Coordinates of C-alpha atoms in Angstrom, one line a residue:
M1 CA -10.0 -29.8 -4.2
R2 CA -11.9 -27.7 -6.6
T3 CA -13.2 -24.1 -6.4
T4 CA -14.2 -21.3 -8.7
V5 CA -11.5 -18.9 -7.7
G6 CA -8.2 -20.0 -6.2
I7 CA -6.6 -17.1 -4.2
I8 CA -2.9 -17.2 -3.4
G9 CA -2.1 -15.1 -0.4
A10 CA -4.0 -14.0 2.7
G11 CA -2.9 -10.4 2.9
P12 CA -5.5 -7.7 2.7
A13 CA -5.9 -8.1 -1.1
G14 CA -6.6 -11.9 -1.0
L15 CA -8.8 -11.6 2.0
L16 CA -10.8 -8.7 0.6
L17 CA -11.3 -10.6 -2.7
A18 CA -12.5 -13.6 -0.9
R19 CA -15.0 -11.5 1.0
L20 CA -16.3 -9.7 -2.2
L21 CA -16.7 -13.0 -3.9
H22 CA -18.5 -14.6 -0.9
N23 CA -21.0 -11.7 -0.9
A24 CA -21.7 -12.3 -4.5
G25 CA -22.2 -16.1 -4.0
I26 CA -19.0 -17.1 -5.7
D27 CA -16.9 -19.7 -4.0
S28 CA -13.2 -19.4 -3.4
V29 CA -10.3 -21.0 -1.5
V30 CA -7.5 -18.9 0.0
L31 CA -4.0 -20.4 0.4
E32 CA -1.6 -18.6 2.7
S33 CA 2.0 -19.8 3.3
R34 CA 2.3 -18.3 6.8
D35 CA 0.4 -19.0 10.0
R36 CA -2.5 -16.9 11.2
A37 CA -0.5 -15.2 13.9
Y38 CA 2.1 -14.0 11.5
V39 CA -0.5 -12.5 9.1
E40 CA -2.2 -10.7 11.9
R41 CA 0.9 -9.1 13.2
R42 CA 3.0 -8.1 10.2
Q43 CA 3.4 -4.4 10.0
R44 CA 2.8 -2.8 6.7
A45 CA 0.7 0.1 5.4
G46 CA -1.6 2.2 7.5
I47 CA -3.3 4.7 5.2
L48 CA -6.6 3.8 3.5
E49 CA -7.8 5.9 0.6
Q50 CA -11.4 6.9 0.5
G51 CA -12.1 4.2 -2.1
T52 CA -10.5 1.5 -0.1
A53 CA -12.4 2.4 3.0
D54 CA -15.6 2.5 1.0
V55 CA -15.0 -1.0 -0.4
L56 CA -14.3 -2.4 3.1
R57 CA -17.6 -0.9 4.3
A58 CA -19.5 -2.3 1.3
A59 CA -18.0 -5.7 1.9
G60 CA -19.2 -5.7 5.6
A61 CA -15.7 -5.2 7.0
G62 CA -15.8 -1.6 8.0
E63 CA -17.4 -1.6 11.4
R64 CA -14.3 -1.7 13.5
M65 CA -12.4 0.5 11.1
D66 CA -15.0 3.2 11.5
R67 CA -15.0 2.8 15.2
E68 CA -11.3 2.6 15.9
G69 CA -9.7 4.1 12.8
L70 CA -8.6 7.7 12.6
R71 CA -10.2 9.8 9.8
H72 CA -7.7 12.3 8.4
D73 CA -8.9 15.3 6.4
G74 CA -5.4 16.5 5.4
I75 CA -1.6 16.3 5.6
E76 CA 1.0 18.8 6.5
L77 CA 3.9 19.7 4.2
R78 CA 6.9 21.0 6.0
F79 CA 10.0 22.7 4.5
D80 CA 12.3 25.6 5.3
R81 CA 10.9 25.4 8.9
R82 CA 7.5 26.3 7.5
R83 CA 4.2 24.4 7.8
H84 CA 1.4 24.1 5.3
R85 CA -1.7 22.0 5.7
V86 CA -3.4 20.4 2.6
D87 CA -7.1 20.3 3.3
F88 CA -8.5 17.2 1.5
P89 CA -12.2 17.7 1.8
A90 CA -12.0 21.3 0.6
L91 CA -10.0 20.4 -2.4
T92 CA -11.6 17.1 -3.4
G93 CA -15.3 17.5 -2.8
G94 CA -15.3 15.9 0.6
R95 CA -12.8 13.0 0.3
S96 CA -10.5 11.9 3.1
V97 CA -8.3 9.0 4.2
M98 CA -8.4 6.6 7.1
V99 CA -5.5 5.7 9.4
Y100 CA -6.1 2.0 10.1
A101 CA -3.2 -0.4 10.1
Q102 CA -3.0 -3.3 7.6
T103 CA -2.8 -5.7 10.6
E104 CA -6.2 -4.6 11.7
V105 CA -7.7 -4.9 8.2
C106 CA -6.4 -8.5 8.0
K107 CA -7.8 -9.3 11.5
D108 CA -11.2 -8.1 10.5
L109 CA -11.2 -9.9 7.2
I110 CA -9.8 -13.2 8.6
A111 CA -12.5 -13.2 11.3
L112 CA -15.2 -12.8 8.6
Q113 CA -13.8 -15.4 6.4
I114 CA -13.5 -18.0 9.1
R115 CA -17.0 -17.2 10.3
E116 CA -18.8 -16.9 7.0
G117 CA -16.6 -17.5 4.0
G118 CA -15.0 -20.4 2.2
P119 CA -11.8 -22.3 3.1
L120 CA -8.9 -20.3 4.4
L121 CA -5.8 -22.5 4.7
F122 CA -2.9 -21.2 6.7
E123 CA 0.6 -22.7 6.3
A124 CA -0.5 -23.8 2.8
E125 CA 2.5 -23.0 0.5
A126 CA 1.7 -22.5 -3.1
L127 CA 4.3 -24.3 -5.2
A128 CA 3.2 -23.4 -8.7
V129 CA 0.4 -22.3 -10.9
E130 CA -0.1 -24.7 -13.7
D131 CA -2.1 -24.5 -17.0
A132 CA -2.6 -20.8 -16.5
G133 CA -3.3 -20.3 -20.2
T134 CA -6.1 -22.8 -20.3
D135 CA -9.7 -22.8 -19.0
A136 CA -8.7 -25.1 -16.1
P137 CA -5.8 -23.6 -14.1
R138 CA -4.4 -25.5 -11.1
I139 CA -2.5 -24.5 -8.0
R140 CA 0.0 -27.0 -6.7
F141 CA 0.4 -26.5 -2.9
R142 CA 1.8 -28.1 0.2
H143 CA -0.3 -28.3 3.4
E144 CA 0.1 -30.3 6.5
G145 CA 3.1 -32.1 5.2
R146 CA 1.7 -33.3 1.9
E147 CA 1.2 -31.9 -1.6
D148 CA -2.2 -31.3 -3.1
V149 CA -3.8 -29.7 -6.1
L150 CA -6.5 -27.0 -6.1
E151 CA -8.4 -27.0 -9.4
C152 CA -9.9 -23.7 -10.3
S153 CA -11.8 -21.8 -12.9
Y154 CA -9.7 -18.7 -12.1
V155 CA -6.5 -18.1 -10.1
V156 CA -5.7 -14.7 -8.5
G157 CA -2.1 -14.2 -7.4
C158 CA -2.1 -12.0 -4.3
D159 CA 1.2 -13.5 -3.1
G160 CA 3.5 -10.5 -3.3
F161 CA 6.6 -9.8 -5.3
W162 CA 8.4 -13.1 -4.3
G163 CA 5.3 -15.4 -4.9
V164 CA 4.8 -18.0 -7.5
A165 CA 1.9 -16.5 -9.4
R166 CA 3.8 -14.1 -11.6
K167 CA 6.3 -16.8 -12.6
A168 CA 3.4 -18.6 -14.4
I169 CA 3.3 -15.8 -17.0
P170 CA 5.6 -16.7 -19.9
A171 CA 8.7 -14.4 -19.9
G172 CA 8.2 -13.7 -23.6
L173 CA 4.8 -12.1 -22.9
A174 CA 6.0 -9.8 -20.1
Q175 CA 7.4 -6.4 -19.9
V176 CA 8.9 -5.1 -16.6
F177 CA 9.4 -1.5 -15.7
E178 CA 11.4 -0.6 -12.6
R179 CA 13.4 2.0 -10.7
T180 CA 15.5 1.5 -7.6
Y181 CA 16.1 4.5 -5.3
P182 CA 19.5 5.1 -3.6
F183 CA 17.9 5.5 -0.2
G184 CA 15.5 3.8 2.2
W185 CA 13.3 4.5 5.2
L186 CA 14.4 3.8 8.7
G187 CA 11.0 3.3 10.4
I188 CA 10.2 3.1 14.1
L189 CA 7.2 2.3 16.2
A190 CA 7.1 4.2 19.5
D191 CA 4.9 4.1 22.5
V192 CA 4.1 7.8 22.5
P193 CA 1.1 9.8 21.3
P194 CA 1.6 11.3 17.9
S195 CA 3.1 14.8 18.0
H196 CA 0.6 16.0 15.4
D197 CA -2.9 15.0 14.6
E198 CA -2.3 14.5 10.9
L199 CA 0.6 13.1 8.9
V200 CA 3.6 15.4 8.4
Y201 CA 5.8 15.1 5.3
A202 CA 9.0 17.0 5.9
R203 CA 11.6 18.0 3.3
H204 CA 15.0 18.8 4.8
D205 CA 18.5 19.3 3.5
R206 CA 19.5 16.3 5.7
G207 CA 16.8 14.1 4.1
F208 CA 13.1 13.3 4.3
A209 CA 11.1 12.6 7.4
L210 CA 7.6 11.4 8.0
L211 CA 5.4 11.7 11.1
S212 CA 2.6 9.1 11.1
M213 CA 0.7 7.0 13.6
R214 CA -0.9 3.7 14.3
S215 CA -3.3 4.8 17.0
P216 CA -3.7 7.7 19.5
A217 CA -1.1 6.1 21.7
V218 CA 1.4 4.7 19.1
S219 CA 3.5 6.8 16.7
R220 CA 5.0 5.6 13.5
L221 CA 7.9 7.7 12.2
Y222 CA 10.4 7.5 9.3
L223 CA 13.8 8.9 8.4
Q224 CA 15.4 8.8 4.9
V225 CA 18.6 6.8 5.2
P226 CA 21.2 5.5 2.7
D227 CA 20.3 2.3 1.0
G228 CA 21.5 -0.8 2.9
T229 CA 21.4 0.9 6.3
D230 CA 21.3 -1.5 9.3
P231 CA 18.5 -0.3 11.6
G232 CA 20.5 -1.6 14.6
A233 CA 23.3 0.8 13.9
W234 CA 21.0 3.7 15.1
E235 CA 20.7 4.3 18.8
D236 CA 17.3 5.4 20.0
S237 CA 18.5 8.8 21.0
E238 CA 20.2 9.3 17.6
I239 CA 16.9 8.6 15.9
W240 CA 14.9 11.1 18.0
D241 CA 17.7 13.8 17.6
E242 CA 17.6 13.4 13.8
L243 CA 13.8 13.4 13.7
E244 CA 13.8 16.7 15.7
R245 CA 16.3 18.3 13.3
R246 CA 14.2 17.3 10.2
F247 CA 10.9 18.3 11.7
E248 CA 12.1 21.6 13.1
T249 CA 9.7 24.6 12.7
A250 CA 9.8 28.3 13.3
D251 CA 6.9 28.1 15.8
D252 CA 6.6 26.3 19.1
W253 CA 5.8 22.9 17.8
Y254 CA 7.9 20.1 19.3
L255 CA 8.4 16.4 18.9
Q256 CA 7.3 14.1 21.8
R257 CA 9.7 11.2 22.5
G258 CA 8.9 7.8 23.9
P259 CA 10.1 4.1 24.0
I260 CA 11.0 2.7 20.6
T261 CA 9.5 -0.8 20.2
Q262 CA 10.5 -1.6 16.6
K263 CA 13.1 -0.5 14.0
T264 CA 13.1 -1.5 10.4
V265 CA 14.5 -0.3 7.1
T266 CA 12.3 -0.3 4.0
P267 CA 14.0 -0.2 0.6
M268 CA 12.5 2.2 -2.0
R269 CA 11.6 0.9 -5.5
S270 CA 9.1 1.3 -8.3
Y271 CA 8.1 -1.8 -10.2
V272 CA 5.3 -2.7 -12.8
H273 CA 4.8 -6.0 -14.5
E274 CA 2.7 -6.0 -17.7
P275 CA 0.4 -7.6 -18.3
M276 CA -1.4 -8.4 -15.1
R277 CA -3.3 -11.3 -16.7
H278 CA -2.5 -14.4 -18.6
G279 CA -5.4 -16.7 -19.5
R280 CA -7.2 -17.5 -16.3
L281 CA -4.4 -16.1 -14.1
F282 CA -4.8 -12.6 -12.7
L283 CA -2.1 -10.7 -10.7
A284 CA -3.0 -8.3 -7.9
G285 CA -1.1 -6.1 -5.5
D286 CA 2.7 -6.5 -5.1
A287 CA 2.6 -9.5 -7.4
A288 CA 2.2 -7.0 -10.2
H289 CA 3.4 -3.7 -9.0
I290 CA 5.4 -2.0 -6.2
V291 CA 5.5 1.7 -5.3
P292 CA 7.7 3.6 -2.9
P293 CA 5.8 4.2 0.3
T294 CA 5.9 8.0 0.0
G295 CA 2.5 8.2 -1.6
A296 CA 0.8 5.6 0.6
K297 CA -0.5 3.7 -2.4
G298 CA 0.6 0.0 -2.0
L299 CA -2.3 -1.5 -0.1
N300 CA -4.8 0.8 -1.9
L301 CA -3.6 -0.3 -5.3
A302 CA -4.1 -3.9 -4.2
A303 CA -7.6 -3.2 -3.0
G304 CA -8.4 -1.5 -6.4
D305 CA -7.1 -4.6 -8.3
V306 CA -9.2 -7.1 -6.4
A307 CA -12.3 -4.9 -6.5
T308 CA -11.8 -4.6 -10.3
F309 CA -11.5 -8.4 -10.6
A310 CA -14.5 -9.1 -8.4
R311 CA -16.7 -6.7 -10.4
A312 CA -15.5 -8.2 -13.6
L313 CA -16.2 -11.8 -12.6
I314 CA -19.6 -10.9 -11.1
H315 CA -20.4 -9.2 -14.5
Q316 CA -19.3 -12.3 -16.4
Q317 CA -21.4 -14.7 -14.1
R318 CA -24.5 -12.5 -14.4
T319 CA -24.3 -11.6 -18.1
G320 CA -22.1 -14.2 -19.7
S321 CA -19.9 -11.5 -21.1
P322 CA -16.1 -11.7 -20.5
E323 CA -15.7 -8.0 -21.5
L324 CA -14.6 -6.8 -18.1
L325 CA -12.4 -9.8 -17.4
D326 CA -10.7 -9.3 -20.7
A327 CA -10.1 -5.6 -19.8
Y328 CA -8.7 -6.4 -16.3
S329 CA -5.1 -5.7 -17.0
Q330 CA -5.7 -2.5 -19.0
T331 CA -8.2 -1.2 -16.4
C332 CA -5.9 -1.9 -13.4
L333 CA -2.7 -0.6 -15.2
R334 CA -4.4 2.8 -15.9
R335 CA -4.8 3.3 -12.2
V336 CA -1.4 1.7 -11.3
W337 CA 0.5 4.1 -13.6
Q338 CA -1.2 7.1 -12.1
A339 CA -0.2 5.8 -8.6
E340 CA 3.4 5.2 -9.8
R341 CA 3.5 8.7 -11.2
F342 CA 2.2 10.2 -7.9
S343 CA 4.5 8.1 -5.7
Y344 CA 7.5 9.0 -7.9
D345 CA 6.5 12.7 -7.7
M346 CA 6.2 12.7 -3.9
T347 CA 9.5 10.8 -3.6
T348 CA 11.5 13.1 -5.7
L349 CA 9.8 16.1 -4.2
L350 CA 10.7 15.3 -0.6
H351 CA 13.8 13.2 -0.6
R352 CA 17.3 14.5 -1.1
A353 CA 19.3 12.3 -3.5
P354 CA 22.9 11.5 -2.7
G355 CA 25.1 14.1 -4.3
A356 CA 22.2 16.4 -5.1
T357 CA 23.3 19.8 -6.4
A358 CA 22.2 23.2 -5.2
F359 CA 20.2 23.6 -8.4
E360 CA 18.3 20.4 -7.6
D361 CA 17.7 21.6 -4.0
R362 CA 16.2 24.8 -5.3
L363 CA 14.0 23.0 -7.8
Q364 CA 12.5 20.9 -4.9
L365 CA 11.8 24.1 -3.0
A366 CA 10.2 25.7 -6.1
R367 CA 8.0 22.6 -6.5
L368 CA 6.9 22.9 -2.9
E369 CA 6.3 26.6 -3.2
R370 CA 4.1 25.9 -6.2
I371 CA 1.9 23.4 -4.3
V372 CA 1.4 25.7 -1.3
S373 CA 0.7 28.8 -3.5
S374 CA -1.5 27.3 -6.2
R375 CA -4.9 25.8 -5.6
A376 CA -4.7 23.8 -8.8
A377 CA -1.4 22.2 -7.8
E378 CA -2.6 21.6 -4.3
T379 CA -5.8 20.0 -5.6
D380 CA -3.8 17.7 -7.8
L381 CA -1.9 16.4 -4.8
A382 CA -5.1 16.1 -2.7
E383 CA -7.0 14.2 -5.4
A384 CA -4.1 11.8 -5.9
Y385 CA -3.5 11.2 -2.2
T386 CA -7.1 10.5 -1.3
G387 CA -7.2 8.1 -4.2
F388 CA -7.8 7.5 -7.9
P389 CA -11.2 5.9 -8.7
F390 CA -11.5 2.2 -8.9
G391 CA -12.2 2.5 -12.6
R392 CA -14.2 0.3 -14.9
A393 CA -13.0 -0.7 -18.3
G394 CA -12.9 2.2 -20.7
E395 CA -12.9 4.8 -17.8

């Protein structure tokens, strides 16, 4: 098999890239190790930045998102039983975010790819990226019980942290930056309408809590728990009792309870691999960087990466100039590090570290007081939350 761009991974990044390339008349092949049903049901991110939503619309994949997604114009910060709303449009010149689950993004993009795009091979396991440093990289993969080779002009690894793409970059060329946090998130899905119409980020002496949603009828909630927690060790009633404690307010707000349909624990880490390019191999999304979920940046960074690559390749095909492709890693990493900074700031602002001192607790409260009392500080949060621009080289 041969194609211009070989894409490893049919998550939102790989699928969006295939769509952007198709719209520009550039052929691609997508290899996905899992089956279609798995890809369309795996629960991941649910917050789309303004830029991500705009890219999906421009790619022709925004119709159902705009019809069924939930536009959010703010979030609520909650601490000391007090509530403060951050108004995104008022602080950012009109930007907002969209609550639309990654599963739905994937469903929309898969349907478009199958109907209009190039080959999308499910249960096609990428085994290795070969000759990445040359002008003719190859992806060795297994599909339908036999090994095959996909010859490419470019390879884009959208295959996550455990994928094969990053392994093709020589260790001597790479730098890795990472931090592991001593806590995780116990997340639940519950068949109950959300108890607030926007996300609530709560700082409490017992730990962080987040009120989110997947739809008007399904709530998504999280509790900070010790690293390594077994989600099955928590009874449903214990989870709801703890959420009530951490979301408590001085007014008449209350938390609605309902049947819990899923429990998971998400570890918290920050990770960046530099560079994000080697020869004709380009990394995107979790293959190159991971952020703690506090800032809702993971899916959005991946979308920014593939939008940057697509724009660079289109530029090269139209002008013959490799300038933007050569700048891919630098361009993406500028945005990545700002998202890492914001995610770290939100995590350390709202989570109570094991063994935290009274001094550290007071510093957290002082940081929160600064945000709610200073328009400049509040604007910085709103601008980062709604999304950093999908920048061009040199921006």
